[in-house]
PDB file of C-alpha atoms and ligand atoms in Angstrom:
ATOM      1  CA  MET A   1      70.967 -26.463 127.023  1.00 46.00           C
ATOM      2  CA  SER A   2      70.284 -22.215 127.756  1.00 61.00           C
ATOM      3  CA  LEU A   3      67.619 -21.351 126.558  1.00 81.00           C
ATOM      4  CA  GLU A   4      68.797 -17.426 126.049  1.00 91.00           C
ATOM      5  CA  ARG A   5      65.106 -16.051 126.255  1.00 95.00           C
ATOM      6  CA  LEU A   6      66.338 -13.183 128.517  1.00 97.00           C
ATOM      7  CA  SER A   7      69.234 -11.789 126.066  1.00 96.00           C
ATOM      8  CA  ASP A   8      69.340  -8.123 126.540  1.00 90.00           C
ATOM      9  CA  ARG A   9      66.936  -8.068 129.396  1.00 98.00           C
ATOM     10  CA  VAL A  10      67.820  -6.026 132.292  1.00 98.00           C
ATOM     11  CA  VAL A  11      66.582  -7.725 135.911  1.00 98.00           C
ATOM     12  CA  ILE A  12      66.386  -6.872 139.377  1.00 99.00           C
ATOM     13  CA  VAL A  13      66.103  -9.893 141.985  1.00 99.00           C
ATOM     14  CA  THR A  14      65.784  -8.966 145.514  1.00 99.00           C
ATOM     15  CA  GLY A  15      66.606 -11.335 148.334  1.00 98.00           C
ATOM     16  CA  ALA A  16      69.557 -12.740 146.032  1.00 98.00           C
ATOM     17  CA  ALA A  17      71.904 -13.782 148.419  1.00 98.00           C
ATOM     18  CA  SER A  18      69.925 -17.061 149.229  1.00 98.00           C
ATOM     19  CA  GLY A  19      67.743 -19.566 148.784  1.00 98.00           C
ATOM     20  CA  ILE A  20      65.128 -18.778 145.907  1.00 98.00           C
ATOM     21  CA  GLY A  21      66.695 -15.484 145.147  1.00 98.00           C
ATOM     22  CA  GLN A  22      70.018 -16.341 144.354  1.00 98.00           C
ATOM     23  CA  ALA A  23      68.558 -19.422 142.127  1.00 98.00           C
ATOM     24  CA  THR A  24      66.686 -17.090 140.120  1.00 98.00           C
ATOM     25  CA  ALA A  25      69.476 -14.616 139.984  1.00 98.00           C
ATOM     26  CA  VAL A  26      71.860 -17.641 138.481  1.00 98.00           C
ATOM     27  CA  ARG A  27      68.750 -18.540 136.424  1.00 98.00           C
ATOM     28  CA  LEU A  28      68.050 -15.513 134.709  1.00 98.00           C
ATOM     29  CA  ALA A  29      71.674 -14.807 134.168  1.00 98.00           C
ATOM     30  CA  SER A  30      71.951 -18.353 132.564  1.00 97.00           C
ATOM     31  CA  GLU A  31      69.418 -17.526 130.767  1.00 97.00           C
ATOM     32  CA  GLY A  32      71.016 -14.196 128.852  1.00 97.00           C
ATOM     33  CA  ALA A  33      69.908 -11.461 131.488  1.00 98.00           C
ATOM     34  CA  LYS A  34      71.806  -8.648 133.023  1.00 98.00           C
ATOM     35  CA  VAL A  35      71.170  -9.418 136.552  1.00 98.00           C
ATOM     36  CA  LEU A  36      71.134  -6.676 139.255  1.00 98.00           C
ATOM     37  CA  ALA A  37      71.591  -9.079 142.080  1.00 98.00           C
ATOM     38  CA  SER A  38      70.105  -7.095 145.556  1.00 98.00           C
ATOM     39  CA  ASP A  39      70.169  -8.445 149.398  1.00 98.00           C
ATOM     40  CA  ILE A  40      71.234  -7.326 153.143  1.00 98.00           C
ATOM     41  CA  ASN A  41      73.693 -10.062 153.085  1.00 98.00           C
ATOM     42  CA  GLN A  42      76.594  -8.971 151.494  1.00 98.00           C
ATOM     43  CA  GLU A  43      78.434 -12.637 151.707  1.00 98.00           C
ATOM     44  CA  GLY A  44      75.925 -14.260 149.850  1.00 98.00           C
ATOM     45  CA  LEU A  45      75.679 -11.733 147.069  1.00 98.00           C
ATOM     46  CA  THR A  46      79.176 -12.701 146.844  1.00 98.00           C
ATOM     47  CA  GLU A  47      78.714 -16.276 146.189  1.00 98.00           C
ATOM     48  CA  THR A  48      75.554 -15.170 143.918  1.00 98.00           C
ATOM     49  CA  LEU A  49      77.821 -13.329 141.771  1.00 98.00           C
ATOM     50  CA  GLU A  50      80.473 -16.070 141.476  1.00 98.00           C
ATOM     51  CA  THR A  51      77.796 -18.265 140.477  1.00 98.00           C
ATOM     52  CA  ALA A  52      75.959 -16.312 138.210  1.00 98.00           C
ATOM     53  CA  ASN A  53      78.732 -15.108 135.981  1.00 96.00           C
ATOM     54  CA  GLU A  54      80.064 -18.803 135.598  1.00 96.00           C
ATOM     55  CA  VAL A  55      76.969 -19.750 133.854  1.00 96.00           C
ATOM     56  CA  ALA A  56      76.049 -16.480 132.530  1.00 96.00           C
ATOM     57  CA  GLU A  57      75.245 -17.197 128.411  1.00 93.00           C
ATOM     58  CA  GLY A  58      73.893 -15.024 125.415  1.00 92.00           C
ATOM     59  CA  GLY A  59      75.099 -11.852 127.062  1.00 94.00           C
ATOM     60  CA  GLY A  60      74.112 -12.167 130.572  1.00 97.00           C
ATOM     61  CA  GLU A  61      75.467 -11.179 133.264  1.00 97.00           C
ATOM     62  CA  CYS A  62      75.354  -9.999 137.183  1.00 98.00           C
ATOM     63  CA  ILE A  63      76.291  -7.338 139.196  1.00 98.00           C
ATOM     64  CA  THR A  64      75.531  -7.129 143.375  1.00 98.00           C
ATOM     65  CA  HIS A  65      74.014  -4.442 145.341  1.00 98.00           C
ATOM     66  CA  VAL A  66      73.558  -4.389 149.278  1.00 98.00           C
ATOM     67  CA  ALA A  67      70.002  -3.010 150.175  1.00 98.00           C
ATOM     68  CA  ASP A  68      67.569  -3.190 152.577  1.00 98.00           C
ATOM     69  CA  ILE A  69      64.266  -3.373 150.743  1.00 98.00           C
ATOM     70  CA  SER A  70      62.215  -1.797 153.624  1.00 98.00           C
ATOM     71  CA  ARG A  71      63.987   1.417 153.664  1.00 98.00           C
ATOM     72  CA  GLU A  72      62.680   4.250 150.735  1.00 98.00           C
ATOM     73  CA  ALA A  73      66.510   5.417 149.744  1.00 98.00           C
ATOM     74  CA  ASP A  74      67.504   1.785 149.350  1.00 98.00           C
ATOM     75  CA  ALA A  75      64.686   0.559 147.159  1.00 98.00           C
ATOM     76  CA  ALA A  76      64.844   3.775 144.601  1.00 98.00           C
ATOM     77  CA  ASN A  77      69.082   3.827 144.670  1.00 98.00           C
ATOM     78  CA  THR A  78      68.725   0.186 143.804  1.00 98.00           C
ATOM     79  CA  VAL A  79      66.198   0.692 141.022  1.00 98.00           C
ATOM     80  CA  GLU A  80      68.940   3.359 140.234  1.00 98.00           C
ATOM     81  CA  THR A  81      72.235   1.707 139.823  1.00 98.00           C
ATOM     82  CA  ALA A  82      70.544  -1.036 137.668  1.00 98.00           C
ATOM     83  CA  VAL A  83      69.465   1.577 134.980  1.00 98.00           C
ATOM     84  CA  GLU A  84      73.175   3.508 135.807  1.00 98.00           C
ATOM     85  CA  ALA A  85      74.780   0.225 134.695  1.00 98.00           C
ATOM     86  CA  TRP A  86      72.773  -0.904 131.976  1.00 98.00           C
ATOM     87  CA  GLY A  87      70.348   1.968 130.195  1.00 98.00           C
ATOM     88  CA  ARG A  88      67.149   0.318 131.283  1.00 98.00           C
ATOM     89  CA  LEU A  89      65.172  -2.112 133.145  1.00 98.00           C
ATOM     90  CA  ASP A  90      62.695  -5.127 131.979  1.00 98.00           C
ATOM     91  CA  GLY A  91      61.588  -6.941 135.162  1.00 98.00           C
ATOM     92  CA  ILE A  92      61.667  -7.483 138.531  1.00 99.00           C
ATOM     93  CA  ALA A  93      61.647 -10.107 141.052  1.00 99.00           C
ATOM     94  CA  ASN A  94      60.794  -9.424 144.389  1.00 99.00           C
ATOM     95  CA  ILE A  95      61.939 -12.409 146.302  1.00 98.00           C
ATOM     96  CA  ALA A  96      63.165 -10.998 149.553  1.00 98.00           C
ATOM     97  CA  GLY A  97      61.345 -11.971 152.428  1.00 98.00           C
ATOM     98  CA  MET A  98      61.611 -12.833 156.200  1.00 98.00           C
ATOM     99  CA  LEU A  99      59.697 -15.517 158.120  1.00 96.00           C
ATOM    100  CA  ARG A 100      58.907 -15.322 162.007  1.00 95.00           C
ATOM    101  CA  SER A 101      56.844 -18.538 163.994  1.00 93.00           C
ATOM    102  CA  GLY A 102      55.017 -18.007 166.587  1.00 95.00           C
ATOM    103  CA  ARG A 103      51.009 -18.266 168.528  1.00 96.00           C
ATOM    104  CA  THR A 104      49.768 -15.287 167.170  1.00 97.00           C
ATOM    105  CA  HIS A 105      48.751 -14.263 171.145  1.00 97.00           C
ATOM    106  CA  GLU A 106      52.557 -13.869 171.830  1.00 96.00           C
ATOM    107  CA  CYS A 107      53.259 -11.894 168.463  1.00 96.00           C
ATOM    108  CA  SER A 108      54.765  -8.309 169.402  1.00 98.00           C
ATOM    109  CA  LEU A 109      53.510  -5.746 168.033  1.00 98.00           C
ATOM    110  CA  ASP A 110      57.656  -5.090 166.848  1.00 98.00           C
ATOM    111  CA  SER A 111      57.813  -8.711 165.301  1.00 98.00           C
ATOM    112  CA  TRP A 112      54.310  -8.010 163.384  1.00 98.00           C
ATOM    113  CA  ASN A 113      55.650  -4.376 162.055  1.00 98.00           C
ATOM    114  CA  GLN A 114      59.111  -5.453 161.162  1.00 98.00           C
ATOM    115  CA  ILE A 115      57.422  -8.661 158.941  1.00 98.00           C
ATOM    116  CA  LEU A 116      54.812  -6.272 157.277  1.00 98.00           C
ATOM    117  CA  ALA A 117      57.789  -3.678 156.860  1.00 98.00           C
ATOM    118  CA  VAL A 118      60.337  -6.144 154.895  1.00 98.00           C
ATOM    119  CA  ASN A 119      57.843  -8.415 152.789  1.00 98.00           C
ATOM    120  CA  LEU A 120      54.908  -6.145 152.089  1.00 98.00           C
ATOM    121  CA  THR A 121      56.139  -2.658 152.349  1.00 98.00           C
ATOM    122  CA  GLY A 122      59.289  -3.519 150.796  1.00 98.00           C
ATOM    123  CA  THR A 123      57.322  -5.451 147.861  1.00 99.00           C
ATOM    124  CA  PHE A 124      55.599  -2.170 147.110  1.00 99.00           C
ATOM    125  CA  LEU A 125      58.523   0.210 147.615  1.00 99.00           C
ATOM    126  CA  MET A 126      60.334  -1.684 144.949  1.00 99.00           C
ATOM    127  CA  CYS A 127      57.460  -2.088 142.557  1.00 99.00           C
ATOM    128  CA  ARG A 128      56.960   1.673 143.059  1.00 99.00           C
ATOM    129  CA  GLU A 129      60.587   2.416 142.354  1.00 99.00           C
ATOM    130  CA  ALA A 130      60.865  -0.110 139.088  1.00 99.00           C
ATOM    131  CA  LEU A 131      57.452   1.049 137.387  1.00 99.00           C
ATOM    132  CA  PRO A 132      58.304   4.213 135.720  1.00 98.00           C
ATOM    133  CA  HIS A 133      61.164   2.470 133.984  1.00 99.00           C
ATOM    134  CA  LEU A 134      58.657  -1.055 133.692  1.00 98.00           C
ATOM    135  CA  MET A 135      56.277   0.822 131.578  1.00 98.00           C
ATOM    136  CA  GLU A 136      59.067   2.538 129.164  1.00 98.00           C
ATOM    137  CA  SER A 137      60.235  -1.038 128.283  1.00 98.00           C
ATOM    138  CA  LYS A 138      56.799  -2.662 129.138  1.00 98.00           C
ATOM    139  CA  GLY A 139      58.338  -5.029 131.229  1.00 98.00           C
ATOM    140  CA  ALA A 140      57.114  -7.312 133.869  1.00 99.00           C
ATOM    141  CA  ILE A 141      56.945  -7.736 137.864  1.00 99.00           C
ATOM    142  CA  VAL A 142      57.122 -11.242 139.437  1.00 99.00           C
ATOM    143  CA  ASN A 143      56.733 -10.948 143.401  1.00 99.00           C
ATOM    144  CA  ALA A 144      56.768 -13.838 146.203  1.00 98.00           C
ATOM    145  CA  ALA A 145      53.573 -14.858 147.809  1.00 98.00           C
ATOM    146  CA  SER A 146      53.350 -18.313 149.489  1.00 97.00           C
ATOM    147  CA  THR A 147      50.968 -20.737 149.666  1.00 96.00           C
ATOM    148  CA  SER A 148      49.851 -18.633 153.333  1.00 95.00           C
ATOM    149  CA  SER A 149      48.465 -16.132 150.946  1.00 96.00           C
ATOM    150  CA  SER A 150      45.538 -17.841 150.532  1.00 94.00           C
ATOM    151  CA  PHE A 151      45.543 -21.074 152.761  1.00 94.00           C
ATOM    152  CA  GLY A 152      45.633 -21.037 156.779  1.00 93.00           C
ATOM    153  CA  HIS A 153      48.893 -21.597 158.029  1.00 92.00           C
ATOM    154  CA  PRO A 154      49.156 -21.708 161.803  1.00 93.00           C
ATOM    155  CA  TRP A 155      51.869 -20.296 163.800  1.00 94.00           C
ATOM    156  CA  MET A 156      52.759 -17.494 161.092  1.00 95.00           C
ATOM    157  CA  ALA A 157      50.260 -14.819 161.373  1.00 97.00           C
ATOM    158  CA  ALA A 158      52.165 -11.759 160.482  1.00 98.00           C
ATOM    159  CA  TYR A 159      54.088 -13.780 157.955  1.00 97.00           C
ATOM    160  CA  ALA A 160      50.713 -15.192 156.041  1.00 97.00           C
ATOM    161  CA  ALA A 161      49.388 -11.740 156.246  1.00 98.00           C
ATOM    162  CA  SER A 162      52.149 -10.267 154.487  1.00 98.00           C
ATOM    163  CA  LYS A 163      51.858 -13.031 151.919  1.00 98.00           C
ATOM    164  CA  GLY A 164      48.279 -12.208 151.312  1.00 98.00           C
ATOM    165  CA  ALA A 165      48.503  -8.896 150.672  1.00 98.00           C
ATOM    166  CA  ILE A 166      51.283  -9.184 148.343  1.00 98.00           C
ATOM    167  CA  TRP A 167      48.970 -10.951 146.466  1.00 98.00           C
ATOM    168  CA  SER A 168      46.347  -8.923 146.270  1.00 98.00           C
ATOM    169  CA  PHE A 169      48.932  -5.850 145.795  1.00 99.00           C
ATOM    170  CA  THR A 170      49.914  -7.691 142.747  1.00 99.00           C
ATOM    171  CA  GLN A 171      46.221  -8.420 141.514  1.00 98.00           C
ATOM    172  CA  THR A 172      45.972  -4.329 141.559  1.00 98.00           C
ATOM    173  CA  LEU A 173      49.006  -3.720 140.056  1.00 99.00           C
ATOM    174  CA  ALA A 174      48.427  -6.219 137.234  1.00 98.00           C
ATOM    175  CA  VAL A 175      44.862  -4.782 136.705  1.00 98.00           C
ATOM    176  CA  GLU A 176      46.069  -1.437 136.533  1.00 98.00           C
ATOM    177  CA  TYR A 177      49.154  -1.737 134.299  1.00 98.00           C
ATOM    178  CA  CYS A 178      47.497  -3.759 131.686  1.00 98.00           C
ATOM    179  CA  LYS A 179      47.228  -1.255 128.891  1.00 98.00           C
ATOM    180  CA  VAL A 180      50.888  -0.286 128.865  1.00 98.00           C
ATOM    181  CA  PRO A 181      51.208  -3.318 129.144  1.00 98.00           C
ATOM    182  CA  VAL A 182      53.596  -4.182 132.566  1.00 98.00           C
ATOM    183  CA  ARG A 183      52.356  -7.554 133.448  1.00 98.00           C
ATOM    184  CA  ALA A 184      52.795  -8.272 137.218  1.00 99.00           C
ATOM    185  CA  ASN A 185      52.450 -12.165 138.180  1.00 99.00           C
ATOM    186  CA  CYS A 186      53.260 -14.056 141.876  1.00 98.00           C
ATOM    187  CA  VAL A 187      54.846 -17.149 142.363  1.00 98.00           C
ATOM    188  CA  ALA A 188      53.566 -19.047 145.525  1.00 98.00           C
ATOM    189  CA  PRO A 189      55.793 -21.657 146.699  1.00 97.00           C
ATOM    190  CA  GLY A 190      54.803 -24.222 149.534  1.00 94.00           C
ATOM    191  CA  SER A 191      58.033 -25.671 151.401  1.00 93.00           C
ATOM    192  CA  VAL A 192      61.329 -25.130 149.417  1.00 95.00           C
ATOM    193  CA  HIS A 193      64.805 -25.708 150.673  1.00 94.00           C
ATOM    194  CA  SER A 194      66.263 -22.519 151.793  1.00 93.00           C
ATOM    195  CA  GLY A 195      67.305 -20.168 154.481  1.00 89.00           C
ATOM    196  CA  ILE A 196      63.898 -19.377 155.765  1.00 89.00           C
ATOM    197  CA  THR A 197      62.782 -22.984 156.147  1.00 89.00           C
ATOM    198  CA  SER A 198      66.109 -24.119 157.672  1.00 86.00           C
ATOM    199  CA  ASN A 199      65.350 -21.656 160.581  1.00 84.00           C
ATOM    200  CA  VAL A 200      61.744 -21.722 161.151  1.00 82.00           C
ATOM    201  CA  SER A 201      60.691 -23.615 164.103  1.00 82.00           C
ATOM    202  CA  PHE A 202      57.113 -24.191 165.709  1.00 84.00           C
ATOM    203  CA  PRO A 203      55.946 -23.466 168.907  1.00 87.00           C
ATOM    204  CA  ASP A 204      57.717 -25.551 172.178  1.00 86.00           C
ATOM    205  CA  ASP A 205      54.229 -26.189 173.108  1.00 88.00           C
ATOM    206  CA  ILE A 206      52.500 -27.416 170.437  1.00 88.00           C
ATOM    207  CA  THR A 207      50.116 -30.622 171.565  1.00 90.00           C
ATOM    208  CA  LYS A 208      49.945 -33.445 169.487  1.00 87.00           C
ATOM    209  CA  ASP A 209      46.725 -33.132 168.009  1.00 89.00           C
ATOM    210  CA  GLU A 210      47.912 -29.572 166.744  1.00 88.00           C
ATOM    211  CA  SER A 211      51.070 -31.172 165.338  1.00 83.00           C
ATOM    212  CA  LYS A 212      48.457 -32.234 162.261  1.00 84.00           C
ATOM    213  CA  LEU A 213      48.109 -29.080 161.348  1.00 85.00           C
ATOM    214  CA  VAL A 214      51.926 -29.401 160.498  1.00 79.00           C
ATOM    215  CA  ARG A 215      50.293 -31.314 157.259  1.00 76.00           C
ATOM    216  CA  ARG A 216      48.720 -28.359 156.102  1.00 77.00           C
ATOM    217  CA  ILE A 217      52.043 -26.807 155.387  1.00 78.00           C
ATOM    218  CA  MET A 218      54.301 -29.543 154.126  1.00 78.00           C
ATOM    219  CA  SER A 219      53.838 -31.079 150.754  1.00 78.00           C
ATOM    220  CA  PRO A 220      53.067 -35.011 150.235  1.00 79.00           C
ATOM    221  CA  THR A 221      55.835 -34.986 147.640  1.00 83.00           C
ATOM    222  CA  GLY A 222      58.483 -33.745 149.976  1.00 87.00           C
ATOM    223  CA  PHE A 223      60.177 -30.490 149.947  1.00 92.00           C
ATOM    224  CA  GLY A 224      61.220 -28.261 146.723  1.00 95.00           C
ATOM    225  CA  ASP A 225      64.106 -26.958 145.306  1.00 97.00           C
ATOM    226  CA  PRO A 226      64.909 -23.129 144.951  1.00 98.00           C
ATOM    227  CA  GLN A 227      65.429 -24.236 141.155  1.00 98.00           C
ATOM    228  CA  ASP A 228      62.014 -25.125 141.036  1.00 98.00           C
ATOM    229  CA  VAL A 229      60.753 -21.595 142.050  1.00 98.00           C
ATOM    230  CA  ALA A 230      63.300 -20.033 139.678  1.00 98.00           C
ATOM    231  CA  SER A 231      62.421 -21.551 136.572  1.00 98.00           C
ATOM    232  CA  VAL A 232      58.763 -20.320 137.194  1.00 98.00           C
ATOM    233  CA  VAL A 233      59.900 -16.623 137.991  1.00 98.00           C
ATOM    234  CA  ALA A 234      62.466 -16.606 134.397  1.00 98.00           C
ATOM    235  CA  LEU A 235      58.908 -17.743 132.559  1.00 98.00           C
ATOM    236  CA  LEU A 236      56.776 -15.242 134.064  1.00 98.00           C
ATOM    237  CA  LEU A 237      59.741 -12.764 132.831  1.00 98.00           C
ATOM    238  CA  SER A 238      60.291 -13.903 129.786  1.00 98.00           C
ATOM    239  CA  ASP A 239      58.239 -13.832 126.701  1.00 98.00           C
ATOM    240  CA  ASP A 240      56.968 -17.230 127.028  1.00 97.00           C
ATOM    241  CA  GLY A 241      54.508 -15.468 129.713  1.00 98.00           C
ATOM    242  CA  LYS A 242      53.746 -12.362 127.747  1.00 97.00           C
ATOM    243  CA  HIS A 243      49.974 -13.547 127.833  1.00 98.00           C
ATOM    244  CA  ILE A 244      50.205 -14.142 131.757  1.00 98.00           C
ATOM    245  CA  THR A 245      49.242 -11.403 134.132  1.00 98.00           C
ATOM    246  CA  GLY A 246      47.296 -11.509 137.258  1.00 98.00           C
ATOM    247  CA  GLU A 247      48.409 -14.738 138.187  1.00 98.00           C
ATOM    248  CA  CYS A 248      49.537 -16.635 140.657  1.00 98.00           C
ATOM    249  CA  ILE A 249      51.150 -19.700 140.478  1.00 98.00           C
ATOM    250  CA  ARG A 250      51.673 -22.192 143.126  1.00 97.00           C
ATOM    251  CA  ILE A 251      54.464 -24.220 143.682  1.00 97.00           C
ATOM    252  CA  ASP A 252      54.019 -26.698 146.058  1.00 94.00           C
ATOM    253  CA  GLY A 253      54.381 -30.351 145.147  1.00 92.00           C
ATOM    254  CA  GLY A 254      50.481 -31.013 145.009  1.00 90.00           C
ATOM    255  CA  THR A 255      50.174 -29.905 148.663  1.00 89.00           C
ATOM    256  CA  HIS A 256      47.054 -27.613 148.215  1.00 87.00           C
ATOM    257  CA  ALA A 257      45.860 -29.349 145.136  1.00 86.00           C
TER     258      ALA A 257
HETATM  259  N1  NAD X 301      61.567 -21.215 151.223  1.00 58.34           N
HETATM  260  C1  NAD X 301      60.099 -21.429 151.162  1.00 58.34           C
HETATM  261  O1  NAD X 301      59.531 -22.524 151.644  1.00 58.34           O
HETATM  262  C2  NAD X 301      59.154 -20.363 150.786  1.00 58.34           C
HETATM  263  C3  NAD X 301      57.590 -20.496 150.536  1.00 58.34           C
HETATM  264  C4  NAD X 301      56.832 -19.285 150.580  1.00 58.34           C
HETATM  265  C5  NAD X 301      57.410 -18.437 150.200  1.00 58.34           C
HETATM  266  N2  NAD X 301      58.734 -18.081 150.236  1.00 58.34           N
HETATM  267  C6  NAD X 301      59.377 -17.013 149.553  1.00 58.34           C
HETATM  268  O2  NAD X 301      60.329 -16.961 148.781  1.00 58.34           O
HETATM  269  C7  NAD X 301      61.024 -15.837 149.428  1.00 58.34           C
HETATM  270  C8  NAD X 301      62.680 -16.269 149.413  1.00 58.34           C
HETATM  271  O3  NAD X 301      62.757 -16.683 150.260  1.00 58.34           O
HETATM  272  P1  NAD X 301      63.569 -17.830 151.060  1.00 58.34           P
HETATM  273  O4  NAD X 301      62.794 -19.199 150.610  1.00 58.34           O
HETATM  274  O5  NAD X 301      64.412 -18.120 149.852  1.00 58.34           O
HETATM  275  O6  NAD X 301      64.338 -18.180 151.912  1.00 58.34           O
HETATM  276  P2  NAD X 301      66.154 -17.180 152.064  1.00 58.34           P
HETATM  277  O7  NAD X 301      65.934 -17.108 153.747  1.00 58.34           O
HETATM  278  O8  NAD X 301      66.733 -18.280 151.862  1.00 58.34           O
HETATM  279  O9  NAD X 301      66.208 -15.951 151.745  1.00 58.34           O
HETATM  280  C9  NAD X 301      65.721 -14.620 151.700  1.00 58.34           C
HETATM  281  C10 NAD X 301      66.351 -13.863 151.290  1.00 58.34           C
HETATM  282  O10 NAD X 301      65.803 -12.556 151.670  1.00 58.34           O
HETATM  283  C11 NAD X 301      67.118 -11.550 152.239  1.00 58.34           C
HETATM  284  N3  NAD X 301      66.006 -10.510 153.195  1.00 58.34           N
HETATM  285  C12 NAD X 301      65.491 -10.612 154.340  1.00 58.34           C
HETATM  286  N4  NAD X 301      65.435  -8.808 154.884  1.00 58.34           N
HETATM  287  C13 NAD X 301      65.646  -8.492 153.329  1.00 58.34           C
HETATM  288  C14 NAD X 301      65.570  -6.844 153.591  1.00 58.34           C
HETATM  289  N5  NAD X 301      64.799  -6.065 154.668  1.00 58.34           N
HETATM  290  N6  NAD X 301      65.945  -6.509 152.353  1.00 58.34           N
HETATM  291  C15 NAD X 301      66.988  -7.077 151.513  1.00 58.34           C
HETATM  292  N7  NAD X 301      66.905  -8.240 151.625  1.00 58.34           N
HETATM  293  C16 NAD X 301      66.287  -9.202 152.694  1.00 58.34           C
HETATM  294  C17 NAD X 301      67.528 -12.527 152.833  1.00 58.34           C
HETATM  295  O11 NAD X 301      69.069 -11.597 153.284  1.00 58.34           O
HETATM  296  C18 NAD X 301      68.032 -13.831 152.424  1.00 58.34           C
HETATM  297  O12 NAD X 301      69.014 -13.656 151.584  1.00 58.34           O
HETATM  298  C19 NAD X 301      60.892 -15.125 150.646  1.00 58.34           C
HETATM  299  O13 NAD X 301      59.550 -14.167 149.923  1.00 58.34           O
HETATM  300  C20 NAD X 301      59.871 -15.873 151.051  1.00 58.34           C
HETATM  301  O14 NAD X 301      58.593 -15.722 151.925  1.00 58.34           O
HETATM  302  C21 NAD X 301      59.879 -19.366 150.797  1.00 58.34           C
END
């Protein structure tokens, strides 16, 4: 049964062509939201559009927009497109992200900079562009952190650094805009089936001893599904989450309990 708790809300979802972002766009449309689904991957967005419009209820609908969140102009025109389409903006789910793994002493500066540019700077740019509109609507922000934001995960230094910074950035937003109010929270998934996890690989020369460290990342209850995260994003963007701000909700099947 549909909750329809996001009827008449306009929401942007980045990273919406795949995995958690796609599941989020679909979930929000099913709860009545008008969703601008954004990503660099046009093909995946087409799939999102079809699924979201199929399940949309309570005035929910979906349009798509191709953009690279690490580019200032793209971030600005993503927000403009949503506001032009529906006249307002009530929420943003910054889900887009990338992961490259490897030993830290072998990480190139280019690779480090690219991960920070997409995950961290992209999240900042989208928030900066969205905030004037969210201040008008008293809206909400949800950023994609990770369990690596606050627990050491080997072989993903740039990724973990970006996710730790997203969490501290989000706390700053929560405090800075709490009097408006604009709420700002993070979701912190553990291991979830998605594009990121199907492409991740650990160093080839990993020793037997080191392989035990993988347990720090993998949930004892197995991988989660993108929908397990999407449902929490929907809660945080809706009035059911109206007293939650500055929070980082771990969705990791108990890995870090
Ligand atoms: N899957 C997990 O286990 C897991 C765990 C913790 C955190 N996360 C976070 O969840 C978020 C979603 O990842 P996912 O697991 O669904 O992976 P995914 O690869 O399926 O989705 C990531 C999406 O981001 C898009 N993207 C990448 N760079 C972009 C850019 N510059 N501009 C716009 N879009 C871009 C990709 O095209 C893709 O559609 C990421 O921020 C990721 O770090 C995932």
